Tab-separated table of N, CA and C in Angstrom:
chain	number	residue	atom	x	y	z
A	764	THR	N	55.841	-41.528	-44.189
A	764	THR	CA	56.783	-42.003	-44.999
A	764	THR	C	57.179	-42.550	-45.431
A	765	LEU	N	56.838	-42.805	-46.546
A	765	LEU	CA	56.031	-44.060	-47.654
A	765	LEU	C	57.507	-44.750	-47.469
A	766	GLN	N	56.653	-46.645	-47.074
A	766	GLN	CA	58.801	-47.736	-47.688
A	766	GLN	C	59.242	-47.915	-48.033
A	767	PRO	N	60.339	-48.705	-48.500
A	767	PRO	CA	61.011	-49.312	-49.688
A	767	PRO	C	60.625	-49.347	-51.011
A	768	LEU	N	60.541	-49.726	-52.136
A	768	LEU	CA	59.608	-50.603	-52.644
A	768	LEU	C	58.979	-51.826	-52.262
A	769	SER	N	58.459	-52.993	-52.828
A	769	SER	CA	58.790	-54.412	-52.896
A	769	SER	C	58.991	-54.889	-54.313
A	770	LEU	N	59.340	-55.484	-53.751
A	770	LEU	CA	59.486	-56.657	-55.386
A	770	LEU	C	58.326	-56.718	-55.660
A	771	SER	N	57.483	-57.620	-55.226
A	771	SER	CA	55.871	-58.314	-55.651
A	771	SER	C	55.449	-56.403	-55.987
A	772	GLN	N	55.314	-55.443	-55.460
A	772	GLN	CA	54.290	-54.029	-55.788
A	772	GLN	C	55.906	-53.864	-57.311
A	773	VAL	N	57.005	-54.307	-57.904
A	773	VAL	CA	57.368	-53.775	-58.184
A	773	VAL	C	56.485	-54.810	-59.471
A	774	GLN	N	56.466	-55.773	-59.882
A	774	GLN	CA	55.815	-56.733	-60.468
A	774	GLN	C	53.905	-55.877	-61.029
A	775	ALA	N	53.320	-56.139	-59.440
A	775	ALA	CA	52.463	-55.525	-59.921
A	775	ALA	C	52.615	-54.543	-61.132
A	776	TRP	N	53.017	-53.427	-60.928
A	776	TRP	CA	53.052	-51.958	-61.641
A	776	TRP	C	53.355	-52.415	-63.024
A	777	GLN	N	54.546	-53.866	-63.382
A	777	GLN	CA	55.057	-53.866	-64.333
A	777	GLN	C	53.306	-54.305	-65.801
A	778	ALA	N	52.349	-55.362	-64.320
A	778	ALA	CA	51.296	-55.733	-64.826
A	778	ALA	C	50.156	-54.815	-64.773
A	779	GLY	N	50.473	-53.192	-64.915
A	779	GLY	CA	49.316	-52.107	-64.572
A	779	GLY	C	48.874	-52.017	-63.927
A	780	GLN	N	48.869	-52.793	-62.718
A	780	GLN	CA	49.064	-52.382	-61.362
A	780	GLN	C	48.733	-51.089	-60.417
A	781	GLY	N	48.716	-50.852	-59.720
A	781	GLY	CA	49.034	-50.187	-58.025
A	781	GLY	C	50.055	-48.990	-59.826
A	782	GLN	N	49.621	-48.044	-60.021
A	782	GLN	CA	50.100	-47.744	-60.496
A	782	GLN	C	49.561	-46.516	-59.345
A	783	GLU	N	48.960	-45.048	-59.422
A	783	GLU	CA	48.993	-44.516	-57.880
A	783	GLU	C	49.938	-44.595	-56.824
A	784	LEU	N	50.167	-45.861	-56.134
A	784	LEU	CA	50.836	-46.301	-55.437
A	784	LEU	C	52.875	-46.158	-55.531
A	785	ARG	N	52.777	-46.489	-56.688
A	785	ARG	CA	53.753	-46.273	-57.309
A	785	ARG	C	54.675	-44.610	-58.019
A	786	LEU	N	53.223	-43.756	-58.385
A	786	LEU	CA	54.124	-42.360	-58.361
A	786	LEU	C	54.406	-42.172	-56.944
A	787	ARG	N	53.104	-42.637	-56.433
A	787	ARG	CA	53.601	-41.737	-54.654
A	787	ARG	C	54.727	-41.867	-54.248
A	788	ALA	N	55.606	-43.357	-55.028
A	788	ALA	CA	56.605	-43.304	-53.928
A	788	ALA	C	57.666	-43.071	-54.575
A	789	VAL	N	57.870	-42.943	-56.398
A	789	VAL	CA	58.804	-42.080	-56.874
A	789	VAL	C	58.644	-40.567	-56.229
A	790	ALA	N	56.826	-39.855	-56.595
A	790	ALA	CA	57.441	-38.582	-56.625
A	790	ALA	C	57.647	-38.368	-54.507
A	791	ALA	N	57.472	-38.941	-53.695
A	791	ALA	CA	58.233	-38.268	-52.935
A	791	ALA	C	59.608	-39.078	-52.133
A	792	ALA	N	60.353	-39.336	-53.771
A	792	ALA	CA	61.703	-39.862	-53.882
A	792	ALA	C	61.944	-41.281	-52.461
A	793	ALA	N	61.018	-42.299	-52.668
A	793	ALA	CA	61.503	-43.656	-52.002
A	793	ALA	C	62.419	-44.233	-52.342
A	794	ASP	N	62.877	-44.919	-51.383
A	794	ASP	CA	63.587	-45.481	-51.999
A	794	ASP	C	63.231	-46.918	-53.179
A	795	SER	N	63.727	-46.610	-54.682
A	795	SER	CA	62.913	-47.390	-55.757
A	795	SER	C	63.539	-48.618	-56.236
A	796	SER	N	64.745	-48.933	-55.112
A	796	SER	CA	66.135	-50.105	-55.905
A	796	SER	C	65.392	-50.924	-56.140
A	797	ALA	N	64.189	-51.788	-55.880
A	797	ALA	CA	63.175	-52.685	-56.069
A	797	ALA	C	62.546	-52.166	-57.838
A	798	TRP	N	61.899	-51.142	-57.676
A	798	TRP	CA	61.196	-50.736	-59.238
A	798	TRP	C	62.522	-50.964	-60.681
A	799	THR	N	64.196	-50.425	-59.694
A	799	THR	CA	64.385	-50.381	-61.245
A	799	THR	C	65.686	-52.088	-60.712
A	800	ALA	N	65.920	-52.533	-60.369
A	800	ALA	CA	66.124	-53.323	-60.338
A	800	ALA	C	65.464	-54.627	-61.179
A	801	ALA	N	64.120	-54.533	-60.832
A	801	ALA	CA	62.499	-55.460	-61.733
A	801	ALA	C	62.962	-55.363	-63.084
A	802	TYR	N	63.013	-53.915	-63.149
A	802	TYR	CA	62.841	-52.150	-64.487
A	802	TYR	C	63.834	-52.950	-65.506
A	803	ARG	N	65.390	-52.939	-65.245
A	803	ARG	CA	66.130	-52.851	-65.413
A	803	ARG	C	66.241	-55.299	-66.025
A	804	SER	N	66.075	-55.675	-65.254
A	804	SER	CA	65.702	-57.083	-65.912
A	804	SER	C	64.894	-57.234	-66.950
A	805	SER	N	63.799	-57.056	-65.977
A	805	SER	CA	62.443	-57.483	-67.640
A	805	SER	C	62.748	-56.609	-69.027
A	806	TRP	N	63.489	-55.367	-68.801
A	806	TRP	CA	63.352	-55.224	-69.963
A	806	TRP	C	64.367	-53.689	-70.631
A	807	GLN	N	65.552	-55.439	-69.991
A	807	GLN	CA	66.985	-54.918	-70.317
A	807	GLN	C	67.204	-53.174	-70.856
A	808	GLY	N	66.165	-52.662	-70.131
A	808	GLY	CA	67.528	-50.702	-70.888
A	808	GLY	C	66.070	-50.041	-70.630
A	809	ARG	N	65.520	-49.205	-71.658
A	809	ARG	CA	64.575	-48.412	-72.100
A	809	ARG	C	63.351	-49.556	-72.368
A	810	THR	N	62.170	-49.030	-71.891
A	810	THR	CA	60.630	-49.527	-72.392
A	810	THR	C	60.708	-48.914	-74.329
A	811	PRO	N	60.388	-49.914	-75.156
A	811	PRO	CA	60.849	-49.773	-76.439
A	811	PRO	C	59.557	-48.130	-76.664
A	812	ASP	N	59.935	-47.745	-77.311
A	812	ASP	CA	58.891	-46.204	-78.031
A	812	ASP	C	57.952	-47.011	-77.599
A	813	GLU	N	57.781	-48.099	-78.561
A	813	GLU	CA	56.170	-48.177	-79.252
A	813	GLU	C	55.579	-48.926	-77.474
A	814	PHE	N	55.637	-48.454	-77.058
A	814	PHE	CA	54.905	-49.230	-75.305
A	814	PHE	C	55.554	-48.025	-74.571
A	815	ARG	N	55.478	-46.996	-74.499
A	815	ARG	CA	55.877	-45.071	-74.247
A	815	ARG	C	54.138	-44.372	-74.188
A	816	ALA	N	53.098	-44.959	-74.102
A	816	ALA	CA	52.371	-44.365	-73.663
A	816	ALA	C	51.708	-43.668	-72.446
A	817	VAL	N	51.143	-42.405	-72.666
A	817	VAL	CA	50.326	-42.134	-70.763
A	817	VAL	C	48.603	-41.858	-71.675
A	818	THR	N	47.940	-42.582	-70.278
A	818	THR	CA	46.653	-42.612	-70.724
A	818	THR	C	45.916	-41.003	-70.088
A	819	VAL	N	44.839	-40.986	-70.574
A	819	VAL	CA	44.566	-38.859	-70.179
A	819	VAL	C	43.334	-39.683	-69.281
A	820	ARG	N	43.485	-40.627	-68.265
A	820	ARG	CA	43.295	-41.099	-67.953
A	820	ARG	C	44.766	-40.630	-66.462
A	821	GLN	N	46.503	-41.320	-67.007
A	821	GLN	CA	46.515	-40.681	-66.402
A	821	GLN	C	47.158	-39.149	-65.678
A	822	LEU	N	47.177	-38.526	-67.144
A	822	LEU	CA	47.209	-37.615	-66.935
A	822	LEU	C	46.189	-37.095	-66.385
A	823	LYS	N	44.928	-37.277	-66.021
A	823	LYS	CA	44.277	-36.464	-64.859
A	823	LYS	C	44.159	-36.490	-63.428
A	824	GLU	N	45.068	-38.362	-63.205
A	824	GLU	CA	45.238	-38.590	-62.171
A	824	GLU	C	46.666	-37.725	-61.557
A	825	LEU	N	47.419	-36.969	-62.588
A	825	LEU	CA	48.150	-36.374	-62.515
A	825	LEU	C	48.608	-34.951	-62.072
A	826	TYR	N	47.369	-34.396	-62.634
A	826	TYR	CA	46.289	-33.189	-62.457
A	826	TYR	C	46.167	-32.922	-61.261
A	827	THR	N	45.368	-34.348	-60.583
A	827	THR	CA	45.119	-34.106	-59.477
A	827	THR	C	45.405	-34.379	-58.517
A	828	ARG	N	46.735	-34.917	-58.109
A	828	ARG	CA	47.677	-34.695	-57.451
A	828	ARG	C	48.980	-33.264	-57.510
A	829	HIS	N	48.521	-32.900	-58.755
A	829	HIS	CA	49.622	-31.368	-58.440
A	829	HIS	C	48.248	-30.110	-58.117
A	830	ARG	N	46.738	-30.347	-58.125
A	830	ARG	CA	45.584	-29.394	-58.251
A	830	ARG	C	46.766	-28.202	-58.188
A	831	ASP	N	46.032	-27.544	-56.512
A	831	ASP	CA	46.216	-27.248	-55.923
A	831	ASP	C	47.855	-26.030	-56.747
A	832	TRP	N	48.288	-26.994	-56.931
A	832	TRP	CA	50.002	-25.925	-57.349
A	832	TRP	C	49.709	-25.824	-58.703
A	833	LEU	N	48.721	-26.260	-60.039
A	833	LEU	CA	48.434	-26.204	-60.481
A	833	LEU	C	47.482	-24.589	-61.463
A	834	GLU	N	46.542	-24.823	-59.707
A	834	GLU	CA	45.589	-23.559	-60.199
A	834	GLU	C	45.931	-22.700	-59.590
A	835	THR	N	47.474	-22.589	-58.593
A	835	THR	CA	47.442	-21.329	-58.176
A	835	THR	C	48.610	-20.560	-58.725
A	836	PRO	N	47.968	-19.046	-59.627
A	836	PRO	CA	48.491	-18.549	-59.595
A	836	PRO	C	50.472	-17.677	-58.862
A	837	ALA	N	51.944	-17.585	-59.714
A	837	ALA	CA	52.263	-17.709	-59.869
A	837	ALA	C	52.797	-16.532	-60.565
A	838	HIS	N	53.834	-16.342	-60.351
A	838	HIS	CA	54.765	-15.329	-60.744
A	838	HIS	C	55.761	-15.899	-61.423
A	839	ASN	N	55.370	-15.601	-63.009
A	839	ASN	CA	55.833	-15.562	-64.055
A	839	ASN	C	56.882	-14.857	-64.939
A	840	GLU	N	58.285	-15.088	-64.629
A	840	GLU	CA	59.528	-15.055	-65.405
A	840	GLU	C	59.257	-15.148	-66.618
A	841	HIS	N	59.050	-16.050	-67.553
A	841	HIS	CA	58.841	-15.366	-69.241
A	841	HIS	C	57.526	-14.880	-69.374
A	842	LEU	N	56.387	-13.928	-68.659
A	842	LEU	CA	55.210	-13.530	-68.947
A	842	LEU	C	55.619	-12.884	-68.586
A	843	GLY	N	56.668	-11.894	-67.948
A	843	GLY	CA	55.860	-11.074	-66.691
A	843	GLY	C	55.021	-10.485	-65.878
A	844	ARG	N	54.466	-11.676	-65.370
A	844	ARG	CA	53.537	-11.065	-65.049
A	844	ARG	C	52.578	-12.334	-63.945
A	845	ARG	N	51.704	-12.496	-63.348
A	845	ARG	CA	51.118	-14.168	-62.099
A	845	ARG	C	50.576	-14.319	-63.065
A	846	ALA	N	51.059	-15.769	-63.730
A	846	ALA	CA	49.526	-17.097	-63.979
A	846	ALA	C	49.675	-18.444	-63.755
A	847	ALA	N	49.362	-19.575	-64.289
A	847	ALA	CA	49.423	-21.024	-63.744
A	847	ALA	C	49.968	-20.943	-64.506
A	848	PRO	N	51.007	-22.672	-63.144
A	848	PRO	CA	51.645	-23.294	-63.865
A	848	PRO	C	51.908	-23.267	-65.665
A	849	THR	N	52.824	-23.192	-66.217
A	849	THR	CA	52.597	-23.706	-67.498
A	849	THR	C	53.285	-25.072	-68.208
A	850	MET	N	53.209	-25.911	-68.628
A	850	MET	CA	53.959	-26.847	-69.551
A	850	MET	C	55.094	-27.239	-68.797
A	851	HIS	N	55.741	-25.854	-69.278
A	851	HIS	CA	56.857	-25.733	-69.332
A	851	HIS	C	57.242	-26.014	-67.647
A	852	ASP	N	56.855	-25.330	-66.621
A	852	ASP	CA	57.045	-24.909	-65.328
A	852	ASP	C	56.830	-26.850	-64.403
A	853	VAL	N	55.830	-26.842	-65.384
A	853	VAL	CA	55.223	-28.953	-64.641
A	853	VAL	C	56.329	-29.778	-65.098
A	854	VAL	N	57.135	-29.585	-66.563
A	854	VAL	CA	58.104	-30.469	-66.638
A	854	VAL	C	59.332	-30.744	-65.859
A	855	GLN	N	59.526	-28.545	-65.401
A	855	GLN	CA	61.184	-28.853	-64.548
A	855	GLN	C	59.951	-29.555	-63.255
A	856	HIS	N	59.550	-28.364	-62.260
A	856	HIS	CA	59.399	-28.678	-61.026
A	856	HIS	C	58.130	-29.768	-61.138
A	857	VAL	N	57.589	-30.873	-61.729
A	857	VAL	CA	56.853	-32.335	-61.212
A	857	VAL	C	57.780	-32.966	-62.256
A	858	ILE	N	57.476	-33.142	-63.434
A	858	ILE	CA	57.968	-35.064	-63.821
A	858	ILE	C	59.591	-34.788	-63.990
A	859	LYS	N	60.641	-34.063	-64.008
A	859	LYS	CA	61.775	-34.207	-63.965
A	859	LYS	C	62.518	-35.086	-62.772
A	860	PRO	N	61.771	-33.978	-61.109
A	860	PRO	CA	62.106	-34.949	-60.071
A	860	PRO	C	61.384	-35.812	-59.891
A	861	MET	N	60.150	-36.728	-60.394
A	861	MET	CA	59.908	-37.234	-60.639
A	861	MET	C	60.666	-38.691	-61.524
A	862	THR	N	61.401	-38.238	-62.460
A	862	THR	CA	62.543	-38.963	-63.476
A	862	THR	C	63.805	-38.810	-63.078
A	863	GLU	N	64.154	-38.157	-62.214
A	863	GLU	CA	65.522	-37.485	-62.491
A	863	GLU	C	66.700	-39.308	-62.348
A	864	SER	N	65.998	-39.672	-60.792
A	864	SER	CA	66.878	-41.432	-60.250
A	864	SER	C	66.448	-42.479	-61.034
A	865	SER	N	65.392	-42.132	-61.563
A	865	SER	CA	65.089	-43.496	-62.661
A	865	SER	C	66.278	-43.667	-63.885
A	866	ARG	N	66.622	-42.063	-64.309
A	866	ARG	CA	66.310	-41.435	-65.688
A	866	ARG	C	66.143	-41.729	-66.583
A	867	CYS	N	64.668	-41.727	-66.266
A	867	CYS	CA	63.683	-42.106	-67.695
A	867	CYS	C	62.332	-40.767	-67.917
A	868	SER	N	61.846	-41.421	-69.498
A	868	SER	CA	61.094	-40.413	-69.261
A	868	SER	C	59.523	-40.896	-68.176
A	869	TYR	N	58.415	-39.750	-68.438
A	869	TYR	CA	57.949	-40.077	-67.810
A	869	TYR	C	56.632	-41.288	-67.790
A	870	ALA	N	56.497	-41.345	-68.710
A	870	ALA	CA	55.396	-42.693	-69.662
A	870	ALA	C	56.295	-43.396	-69.246
A	871	GLU	N	57.799	-44.243	-69.212
A	871	GLU	CA	58.460	-45.332	-68.529
A	871	GLU	C	57.660	-45.598	-67.139
A	872	LEU	N	58.115	-44.564	-66.311
A	872	LEU	CA	57.632	-44.794	-65.320
A	872	LEU	C	55.699	-45.502	-64.958
A	873	LEU	N	55.430	-45.006	-65.944
A	873	LEU	CA	54.535	-46.447	-66.334
A	873	LEU	C	54.343	-47.540	-66.644
A	874	PRO	N	53.168	-48.072	-66.606
A	874	PRO	CA	52.698	-49.577	-66.437
A	874	PRO	C	53.259	-49.638	-68.693
A	875	PRO	N	54.070	-50.514	-69.658
A	875	PRO	CA	54.340	-50.196	-70.525
A	875	PRO	C	52.377	-50.364	-71.278
A	876	LYS	N	52.842	-49.524	-72.106
A	876	LYS	CA	51.330	-49.712	-73.325
A	876	LYS	C	51.514	-48.961	-74.167
A	877	SER	N	50.766	-49.828	-75.586
A	877	SER	CA	51.361	-49.406	-77.450
A	877	SER	C	50.060	-48.265	-76.884
A	878	PRO	N	50.451	-47.304	-77.551
A	878	PRO	CA	49.524	-45.676	-78.214
A	878	PRO	C	48.595	-46.274	-79.438
A	879	VAL	N	47.004	-45.369	-78.907
A	879	VAL	CA	46.425	-45.524	-79.916
A	879	VAL	C	46.527	-43.684	-80.937
A	880	VAL	N	46.731	-43.166	-80.303
A	880	VAL	CA	46.002	-42.024	-81.123
A	880	VAL	C	47.837	-41.409	-80.302
A	881	PHE	N	48.498	-40.460	-81.288
A	881	PHE	CA	49.516	-39.588	-80.753
A	881	PHE	C	49.572	-38.138	-80.993
A	882	ALA	N	49.646	-36.968	-79.615
A	882	ALA	CA	48.880	-35.645	-79.344
A	882	ALA	C	50.254	-35.598	-79.124
A	883	SER	N	50.914	-34.872	-78.982
A	883	SER	CA	52.154	-33.447	-78.789
A	883	SER	C	51.733	-31.901	-78.383
């Protein structure tokens, strides 16, 4: 069981350190009140769009954390057959649960970073 987040952990995450610990805490629905308080006080709300970037490394970390689920075919209602999870499944089963309590985007869970390239 993960322990509640401390203010020092939150400040480290805001500085771009300890990302994996923060993602683990959020994914495990740990008490994130310390993060929320520090986040709101530092940004006064949502992260500005120009600082909502996700790096390839961060995407690879997300993939690695959910590799077993992502690589296991299951019945897909939209396709009508067994298939690996789609991006829609990832959003529904991974991203939304991680962001629900803080009501933010996945990029806002990560340390603020300006994008270099945009891909959709």
